[in-house]
mmCIF file of C-alpha atoms in Angstrom:
data_model
loop_
_atom_site.group_PDB
_atom_site.id
_atom_site.type_symbol
_atom_site.label_atom_id
_atom_site.label_comp_id
_atom_site.label_asym_id
_atom_site.label_seq_id
_atom_site.Cartn_x
_atom_site.Cartn_y
_atom_site.Cartn_z
ATOM 1 C CA UNK A 9 87.147 111.766 78.534
ATOM 2 C CA UNK A 10 88.612 113.996 75.653
ATOM 3 C CA UNK A 11 91.943 115.277 76.765
ATOM 4 C CA UNK A 12 92.500 117.630 73.789
ATOM 5 C CA UNK A 13 89.057 119.073 74.398
ATOM 6 C CA UNK A 14 89.705 119.443 78.107
ATOM 7 C CA UNK A 15 92.801 121.440 77.195
ATOM 8 C CA UNK A 16 95.176 119.283 78.198
ATOM 9 C CA UNK A 17 97.164 119.192 75.030
ATOM 10 C CA UNK A 18 99.982 121.077 76.423
ATOM 11 C CA UNK A 19 100.011 119.318 79.976
ATOM 12 C CA UNK A 20 103.112 117.353 81.060
ATOM 13 C CA UNK A 21 102.209 115.533 84.326
ATOM 14 C CA UNK A 22 98.231 114.742 85.660
ATOM 15 C CA UNK A 23 97.468 113.839 89.322
ATOM 16 C CA UNK A 24 93.724 112.713 90.230
ATOM 17 C CA UNK A 25 92.775 113.244 93.987
ATOM 18 C CA UNK A 26 92.587 110.005 95.424
ATOM 19 C CA UNK A 27 95.206 108.524 92.977
ATOM 20 C CA UNK A 28 98.603 109.976 91.690
ATOM 21 C CA UNK A 29 99.188 109.225 88.194
ATOM 22 C CA UNK A 30 102.485 110.679 86.564
ATOM 23 C CA UNK A 31 102.915 111.083 82.951
ATOM 24 C CA UNK A 32 105.693 112.437 81.117
ATOM 25 C CA UNK A 33 105.373 113.179 77.353
ATOM 26 C CA UNK A 34 102.822 110.967 77.463
ATOM 27 C CA UNK A 35 103.901 107.869 78.957
ATOM 28 C CA UNK A 36 103.026 106.249 82.068
ATOM 29 C CA UNK A 37 105.431 105.290 84.730
ATOM 30 C CA UNK A 38 103.294 102.301 85.858
ATOM 31 C CA UNK A 39 104.820 99.157 85.266
ATOM 32 C CA UNK A 40 102.883 96.779 82.921
ATOM 33 C CA UNK A 41 101.311 93.669 85.049
ATOM 34 C CA UNK A 42 101.069 92.564 88.565
ATOM 35 C CA UNK A 43 104.113 90.493 89.924
ATOM 36 C CA UNK A 44 103.773 87.635 92.447
ATOM 37 C CA UNK A 45 107.090 87.123 94.437
ATOM 38 C CA UNK A 46 108.135 85.681 97.823
ATOM 39 C CA UNK A 47 104.423 85.394 98.976
ATOM 40 C CA UNK A 48 103.917 89.115 97.707
ATOM 41 C CA UNK A 49 101.777 90.492 95.234
ATOM 42 C CA UNK A 50 102.820 93.935 93.562
ATOM 43 C CA UNK A 51 100.148 96.191 92.694
ATOM 44 C CA UNK A 52 100.304 98.220 89.260
ATOM 45 C CA UNK A 53 101.365 101.358 91.380
ATOM 46 C CA UNK A 54 104.350 99.367 93.001
ATOM 47 C CA UNK A 55 102.556 98.539 96.460
ATOM 48 C CA UNK A 56 103.367 95.241 98.091
ATOM 49 C CA UNK A 57 100.530 93.145 99.294
ATOM 50 C CA UNK A 58 101.392 90.282 101.656
ATOM 51 C CA UNK A 59 99.506 87.039 100.220
ATOM 52 C CA UNK A 60 98.366 85.948 103.818
ATOM 53 C CA UNK A 61 96.686 89.089 104.491
ATOM 54 C CA UNK A 62 95.010 88.894 100.923
ATOM 55 C CA UNK A 63 93.426 85.428 101.768
ATOM 56 C CA UNK A 64 92.401 86.510 105.034
ATOM 57 C CA UNK A 65 90.599 89.356 103.851
ATOM 58 C CA UNK A 66 88.922 87.014 101.195
ATOM 59 C CA UNK A 67 88.176 84.422 103.819
ATOM 60 C CA UNK A 68 86.357 86.702 106.100
ATOM 61 C CA UNK A 69 84.514 88.544 103.045
ATOM 62 C CA UNK A 70 83.513 85.044 101.941
ATOM 63 C CA UNK A 71 82.138 84.022 105.498
ATOM 64 C CA UNK A 72 80.457 87.130 105.664
ATOM 65 C CA UNK A 73 78.331 86.752 102.591
ATOM 66 C CA UNK A 74 77.408 83.185 103.695
ATOM 67 C CA UNK A 75 80.219 81.247 101.795
ATOM 68 C CA UNK A 76 81.306 79.198 104.332
ATOM 69 C CA UNK A 77 82.561 76.322 102.446
ATOM 70 C CA UNK A 78 84.267 78.161 99.861
ATOM 71 C CA UNK A 79 86.232 79.953 102.515
ATOM 72 C CA UNK A 80 87.167 76.898 104.179
ATOM 73 C CA UNK A 81 88.276 75.448 100.970
ATOM 74 C CA UNK A 82 90.447 78.569 100.307
ATOM 75 C CA UNK A 83 92.207 78.205 103.793
ATOM 76 C CA UNK A 84 92.878 74.509 103.184
ATOM 77 C CA UNK A 85 94.220 75.260 99.785
ATOM 78 C CA UNK A 86 96.270 78.304 100.653
ATOM 79 C CA UNK A 87 97.317 76.749 104.355
ATOM 80 C CA UNK A 88 96.369 80.354 105.838
ATOM 81 C CA UNK A 89 93.791 80.497 108.402
ATOM 82 C CA UNK A 90 91.454 83.498 109.084
ATOM 83 C CA UNK A 91 92.373 83.714 112.665
ATOM 84 C CA UNK A 92 95.301 81.976 114.743
ATOM 85 C CA UNK A 93 94.374 79.639 117.290
ATOM 86 C CA UNK A 94 95.622 82.178 119.875
ATOM 87 C CA UNK A 95 93.107 84.813 118.240
ATOM 88 C CA UNK A 96 90.230 82.085 118.356
ATOM 89 C CA UNK A 97 90.692 81.373 122.076
ATOM 90 C CA UNK A 98 90.951 85.167 122.801
ATOM 91 C CA UNK A 99 87.756 85.820 121.302
ATOM 92 C CA UNK A 100 85.904 82.919 122.734
ATOM 93 C CA UNK A 101 87.136 84.055 125.995
ATOM 94 C CA UNK A 102 85.677 87.661 125.752
ATOM 95 C CA UNK A 103 82.556 85.954 124.393
ATOM 96 C CA UNK A 104 82.451 83.695 127.301
ATOM 97 C CA UNK A 105 83.571 86.344 129.741
ATOM 98 C CA UNK A 106 86.508 84.222 130.995
ATOM 99 C CA UNK A 107 88.705 87.361 132.256
ATOM 100 C CA UNK A 108 91.413 85.391 133.483
ATOM 101 C CA UNK A 109 92.019 83.210 130.183
ATOM 102 C CA UNK A 110 91.940 86.751 128.295
ATOM 103 C CA UNK A 111 94.104 88.246 130.300
ATOM 104 C CA UNK A 112 96.626 85.351 129.948
ATOM 105 C CA UNK A 113 96.441 85.327 126.107
ATOM 106 C CA UNK A 114 96.764 89.088 125.623
ATOM 107 C CA UNK A 115 100.370 89.199 125.721
ATOM 108 C CA UNK A 116 100.329 87.119 122.613
ATOM 109 C CA UNK A 117 98.229 89.299 120.343
ATOM 110 C CA UNK A 118 101.063 91.513 119.464
ATOM 111 C CA UNK A 119 100.252 94.565 120.866
ATOM 112 C CA UNK A 120 102.632 97.443 121.758
ATOM 113 C CA UNK A 121 103.503 98.074 125.432
ATOM 114 C CA UNK A 122 100.945 101.241 125.505
ATOM 115 C CA UNK A 123 98.129 99.146 123.699
ATOM 116 C CA UNK A 124 98.772 96.204 125.840
ATOM 117 C CA UNK A 125 97.939 98.122 129.050
ATOM 118 C CA UNK A 126 94.982 100.014 127.580
ATOM 119 C CA UNK A 127 93.758 96.470 126.601
ATOM 120 C CA UNK A 128 94.299 95.012 130.312
ATOM 121 C CA UNK A 129 92.352 98.133 131.369
ATOM 122 C CA UNK A 130 89.308 97.714 129.155
ATOM 123 C CA UNK A 131 89.317 94.144 130.379
ATOM 124 C CA UNK A 132 89.161 95.061 133.638
ATOM 125 C CA UNK A 133 86.698 97.865 133.590
ATOM 126 C CA UNK A 134 84.272 95.128 131.796
ATOM 127 C CA UNK A 135 84.965 92.721 134.504
ATOM 128 C CA UNK A 136 84.244 95.258 137.142
ATOM 129 C CA UNK A 137 80.901 96.427 135.528
ATOM 130 C CA UNK A 138 79.976 92.675 134.990
ATOM 131 C CA UNK A 139 80.183 92.144 138.310
ATOM 132 C CA UNK A 140 78.289 94.889 139.463
ATOM 133 C CA UNK A 141 75.594 93.687 137.196
ATOM 134 C CA UNK A 142 75.501 90.262 138.830
ATOM 135 C CA UNK A 143 74.996 91.825 142.058
ATOM 136 C CA UNK A 144 78.639 90.617 143.143
ATOM 137 C CA UNK A 145 79.662 94.002 144.792
ATOM 138 C CA UNK A 146 82.233 92.836 147.147
ATOM 139 C CA UNK A 147 84.128 91.101 144.034
ATOM 140 C CA UNK A 148 83.821 94.376 142.046
ATOM 141 C CA UNK A 149 85.326 96.561 144.671
ATOM 142 C CA UNK A 150 88.224 93.947 144.915
ATOM 143 C CA UNK A 151 88.687 94.274 141.167
ATOM 144 C CA UNK A 152 88.832 97.933 141.260
ATOM 145 C CA UNK A 153 91.103 98.072 144.336
ATOM 146 C CA UNK A 154 93.416 95.395 143.081
ATOM 147 C CA UNK A 155 93.775 95.819 139.221
ATOM 148 C CA UNK A 156 92.300 99.243 138.285
ATOM 149 C CA UNK A 157 92.866 101.797 140.762
ATOM 150 C CA UNK A 158 96.882 101.454 140.814
ATOM 151 C CA UNK A 159 97.414 101.854 137.052
ATOM 152 C CA UNK A 160 94.348 103.617 135.558
ATOM 153 C CA UNK A 161 95.949 106.600 134.001
ATOM 154 C CA UNK A 162 92.446 108.845 134.793
ATOM 155 C CA UNK A 163 91.499 109.193 138.616
ATOM 156 C CA UNK A 164 88.170 110.877 137.575
ATOM 157 C CA UNK A 165 87.451 107.523 135.662
ATOM 158 C CA UNK A 166 88.265 105.631 139.030
ATOM 159 C CA UNK A 167 85.963 107.775 141.042
ATOM 160 C CA UNK A 168 83.140 107.352 138.393
ATOM 161 C CA UNK A 169 83.537 103.717 138.448
ATOM 162 C CA UNK A 170 83.645 103.834 142.522
ATOM 163 C CA UNK A 171 80.499 105.667 142.450
ATOM 164 C CA UNK A 172 78.463 102.796 140.556
ATOM 165 C CA UNK A 173 78.387 100.782 143.593
ATOM 166 C CA UNK A 174 75.626 103.018 145.255
ATOM 167 C CA UNK A 175 73.027 102.147 142.817
ATOM 168 C CA UNK A 176 70.236 100.173 143.914
ATOM 169 C CA UNK A 177 69.530 98.163 140.796
ATOM 170 C CA UNK A 178 71.398 96.969 137.720
ATOM 171 C CA UNK A 179 69.563 99.075 135.394
ATOM 172 C CA UNK A 180 70.176 102.078 137.091
ATOM 173 C CA UNK A 181 73.856 101.367 137.275
ATOM 174 C CA UNK A 182 73.961 100.556 133.498
ATOM 175 C CA UNK A 183 72.485 103.645 132.925
ATOM 176 C CA UNK A 184 74.879 106.048 135.004
ATOM 177 C CA UNK A 185 77.697 103.868 133.632
ATOM 178 C CA UNK A 186 76.425 104.393 129.865
ATOM 179 C CA UNK A 187 77.067 100.695 129.637
ATOM 180 C CA UNK A 188 75.211 98.141 127.725
ATOM 181 C CA UNK A 189 75.470 95.484 129.775
ATOM 182 C CA UNK A 190 76.196 91.657 128.708
ATOM 183 C CA UNK A 191 72.797 91.292 127.070
ATOM 184 C CA UNK A 192 73.028 94.691 125.243
ATOM 185 C CA UNK A 193 76.385 93.232 123.741
ATOM 186 C CA UNK A 194 78.932 94.912 125.808
ATOM 187 C CA UNK A 195 81.342 91.884 125.067
ATOM 188 C CA UNK A 196 81.100 92.409 121.475
ATOM 189 C CA UNK A 197 81.807 96.077 122.050
ATOM 190 C CA UNK A 198 84.941 95.146 123.758
ATOM 191 C CA UNK A 199 86.005 92.901 121.143
ATOM 192 C CA UNK A 200 85.992 95.822 118.753
ATOM 193 C CA UNK A 201 87.778 97.887 120.975
ATOM 194 C CA UNK A 202 90.552 95.344 121.080
ATOM 195 C CA UNK A 203 90.787 94.713 117.397
ATOM 196 C CA UNK A 204 91.052 98.040 116.801
ATOM 197 C CA UNK A 205 94.270 98.163 119.442
ATOM 198 C CA UNK A 206 95.536 95.466 116.948
ATOM 199 C CA UNK A 207 97.542 95.179 113.755
ATOM 200 C CA UNK A 208 95.097 94.412 110.902
ATOM 201 C CA UNK A 209 97.839 92.196 109.583
ATOM 202 C CA UNK A 210 97.409 90.077 112.787
ATOM 203 C CA UNK A 211 93.742 90.186 113.269
ATOM 204 C CA UNK A 212 91.667 91.338 110.554
ATOM 205 C CA UNK A 213 89.054 93.976 111.531
ATOM 206 C CA UNK A 214 85.165 93.591 111.364
ATOM 207 C CA UNK A 215 83.885 94.129 107.857
ATOM 208 C CA UNK A 216 87.560 95.069 106.939
ATOM 209 C CA UNK A 217 86.902 94.668 102.770
ATOM 210 C CA UNK A 218 83.770 97.055 103.378
ATOM 211 C CA UNK A 219 85.931 99.307 104.860
ATOM 212 C CA UNK A 220 88.709 99.437 102.222
ATOM 213 C CA UNK A 221 86.047 99.722 99.612
ATOM 214 C CA UNK A 222 84.261 102.573 101.334
ATOM 215 C CA UNK A 223 87.780 104.326 101.245
ATOM 216 C CA UNK A 224 88.508 103.867 97.961
ATOM 217 C CA UNK A 225 84.838 104.857 96.436
ATOM 218 C CA UNK A 226 84.829 107.700 98.755
ATOM 219 C CA UNK A 227 88.137 108.856 97.137
ATOM 220 C CA UNK A 228 87.428 108.644 93.847
ATOM 221 C CA UNK A 229 88.678 111.905 92.151
ATOM 222 C CA UNK A 230 86.529 114.737 91.441
ATOM 223 C CA UNK A 231 89.386 117.182 90.661
ATOM 224 C CA UNK A 232 92.280 116.904 88.500
ATOM 225 C CA UNK A 233 95.523 118.683 88.847
ATOM 226 C CA UNK A 234 97.584 119.214 85.794
ATOM 227 C CA UNK A 235 100.793 120.820 85.051
ATOM 228 C CA UNK A 236 101.269 123.003 82.045
ATOM 229 C CA UNK A 237 104.007 124.221 80.056
ATOM 230 C CA UNK A 238 103.152 127.597 80.739
ATOM 231 C CA UNK A 239 104.943 126.591 84.303
ATOM 232 C CA UNK A 240 101.604 126.833 86.243
ATOM 233 C CA UNK A 241 99.573 124.024 87.888
ATOM 234 C CA UNK A 242 95.737 124.228 86.681
ATOM 235 C CA UNK A 243 93.338 122.606 88.870
ATOM 236 C CA UNK A 244 90.286 121.054 86.971
ATOM 237 C CA UNK A 245 86.788 120.215 88.099
ATOM 238 C CA UNK A 246 85.842 116.944 86.510
ATOM 239 C CA UNK A 247 82.627 114.737 86.920
ATOM 240 C CA UNK A 248 81.186 111.321 85.705
ATOM 241 C CA UNK A 249 77.932 113.058 84.231
ATOM 242 C CA UNK A 250 77.625 112.278 80.326
ATOM 243 C CA UNK A 251 78.831 115.317 78.021
ATOM 244 C CA UNK A 252 80.125 117.006 81.041
ATOM 245 C CA UNK A 253 83.313 118.597 80.339
ATOM 246 C CA UNK A 254 86.296 119.685 82.797
ATOM 247 C CA UNK A 255 86.249 122.849 84.235
ATOM 248 C CA UNK A 256 89.360 124.823 85.316
ATOM 249 C CA UNK A 257 88.792 125.987 88.985
ATOM 250 C CA UNK A 258 92.117 127.846 89.564
ATOM 251 C CA UNK A 259 95.903 127.957 88.403
ATOM 252 C CA UNK A 260 98.904 127.676 90.861
ATOM 253 C CA UNK A 261 101.834 130.329 89.800
ATOM 254 C CA UNK A 262 105.146 130.065 91.232
ATOM 255 C CA UNK A 263 107.489 127.439 89.328
ATOM 256 C CA UNK A 264 110.097 128.971 87.010
ATOM 257 C CA UNK A 265 109.925 125.675 84.932
ATOM 258 C CA UNK A 266 107.489 123.593 83.725
ATOM 259 C CA UNK A 267 106.318 121.108 86.729
ATOM 260 C CA UNK A 268 106.978 117.393 85.799
ATOM 261 C CA UNK A 269 105.567 115.876 88.931
ATOM 262 C CA UNK A 270 102.267 116.313 90.794
ATOM 263 C CA UNK A 271 100.730 114.384 93.755
ATOM 264 C CA UNK A 272 98.078 114.837 96.213
ATOM 265 C CA UNK A 273 98.131 114.655 99.923
ATOM 266 C CA UNK A 274 96.163 111.730 101.592
ATOM 267 C CA UNK A 275 93.463 114.190 102.658
ATOM 268 C CA UNK A 276 93.377 115.698 99.403
ATOM 269 C CA UNK A 277 93.937 119.467 101.043
ATOM 270 C CA UNK A 278 97.424 119.729 99.808
ATOM 271 C CA UNK A 279 99.365 119.274 96.459
ATOM 272 C CA UNK A 280 103.184 118.659 96.138
ATOM 273 C CA UNK A 281 104.586 120.036 92.513
ATOM 274 C CA UNK A 282 107.928 119.798 91.339
ATOM 275 C CA UNK A 283 109.959 120.691 88.169
ATOM 276 C CA UNK A 284 112.950 118.486 89.009
ATOM 277 C CA UNK A 285 115.740 120.672 88.519
ATOM 278 C CA UNK A 286 114.498 123.745 90.261
ATOM 279 C CA UNK A 287 112.043 123.679 92.988
ATOM 280 C CA UNK A 288 109.704 121.234 95.222
ATOM 281 C CA UNK A 289 106.327 123.158 96.390
ATOM 282 C CA UNK A 290 103.525 122.135 98.630
ATOM 283 C CA UNK A 291 100.418 124.092 98.211
ATOM 284 C CA UNK A 292 97.279 124.393 100.275
ATOM 285 C CA UNK A 293 94.447 124.211 97.806
ATOM 286 C CA UNK A 294 91.985 125.761 99.872
ATOM 287 C CA UNK A 295 93.855 129.122 100.021
ATOM 288 C CA UNK A 296 95.479 128.382 96.753
ATOM 289 C CA UNK A 297 99.113 129.716 98.813
ATOM 290 C CA UNK A 298 102.262 127.982 98.340
ATOM 291 C CA UNK A 299 103.225 126.634 101.825
ATOM 292 C CA UNK A 300 106.501 125.529 101.555
ATOM 293 C CA UNK A 301 109.043 125.990 98.719
ATOM 294 C CA UNK A 302 112.191 123.798 98.749
ATOM 295 C CA UNK A 303 115.097 124.296 96.192
ATOM 296 C CA UNK A 304 116.157 120.892 94.667
ATOM 297 C CA UNK A 305 119.561 121.770 95.773
ATOM 298 C CA UNK A 306 118.960 121.658 99.039
ATOM 299 C CA UNK A 307 117.391 118.182 99.193
ATOM 300 C CA UNK A 308 119.476 114.920 100.118
ATOM 301 C CA UNK A 309 121.198 113.228 97.380
ATOM 302 C CA UNK A 310 119.419 109.660 96.625
#
């Protein structure tokens, strides 16, 4: 992109939504090259990436595209397994419907107290529904009475589960419960719910790389914020079409000095601007209004 043609010759800083890039007098603050130290990789923007998390992500992706032997080789050479043995046993327990085994393993799944309680309740509900599906009404009611009712946070949910015992067929029960049943994939759905409760560094969520790629691509910048020497912040509309020049959408005014730092919020709706020595401002880009202005002198010393 021809920056001069775009009218950026007087800018002191630019930021693209989805990626922040700070420049002062034409020089970038990014360090040159990536670094590897103490099992961590340093990105160009200065973020740490743990080696074990990266390897497990790569192994999962290799297996997903059918490169199992390459995935196994990577596990062997790195000494890092996609799943710990306790995680494999936990997954197998859910797939087999071995609920006692699953409950015994839950405390080792690195869950917070709140998430552990939720996970236990999900397991109890699945067990209850499966017992009903098998026609084991007495055992199902015992599970409801002993494991679900005493600690379930929703009394309405308990009443709903209790009402399922009146249905004469498994099909009618599944429809009333809005539950797929074992053959319909209820255990796979339960496993996915469990994974969402767990830290991604402990259990790699299903299709993790695709999720990360989707997030990265969906956040490709279609707007650029630039700070001008006339003390304003300029919001540009940019595009990838050939021969398409950037277009000024609007300007933000309020700084007493030319801004030297710009940064987008994670949802691209807010913009932080600073002129270093005078004031920090937070802008609402939908209303084009300043939501917050903080004099630099009021900020704590670094």
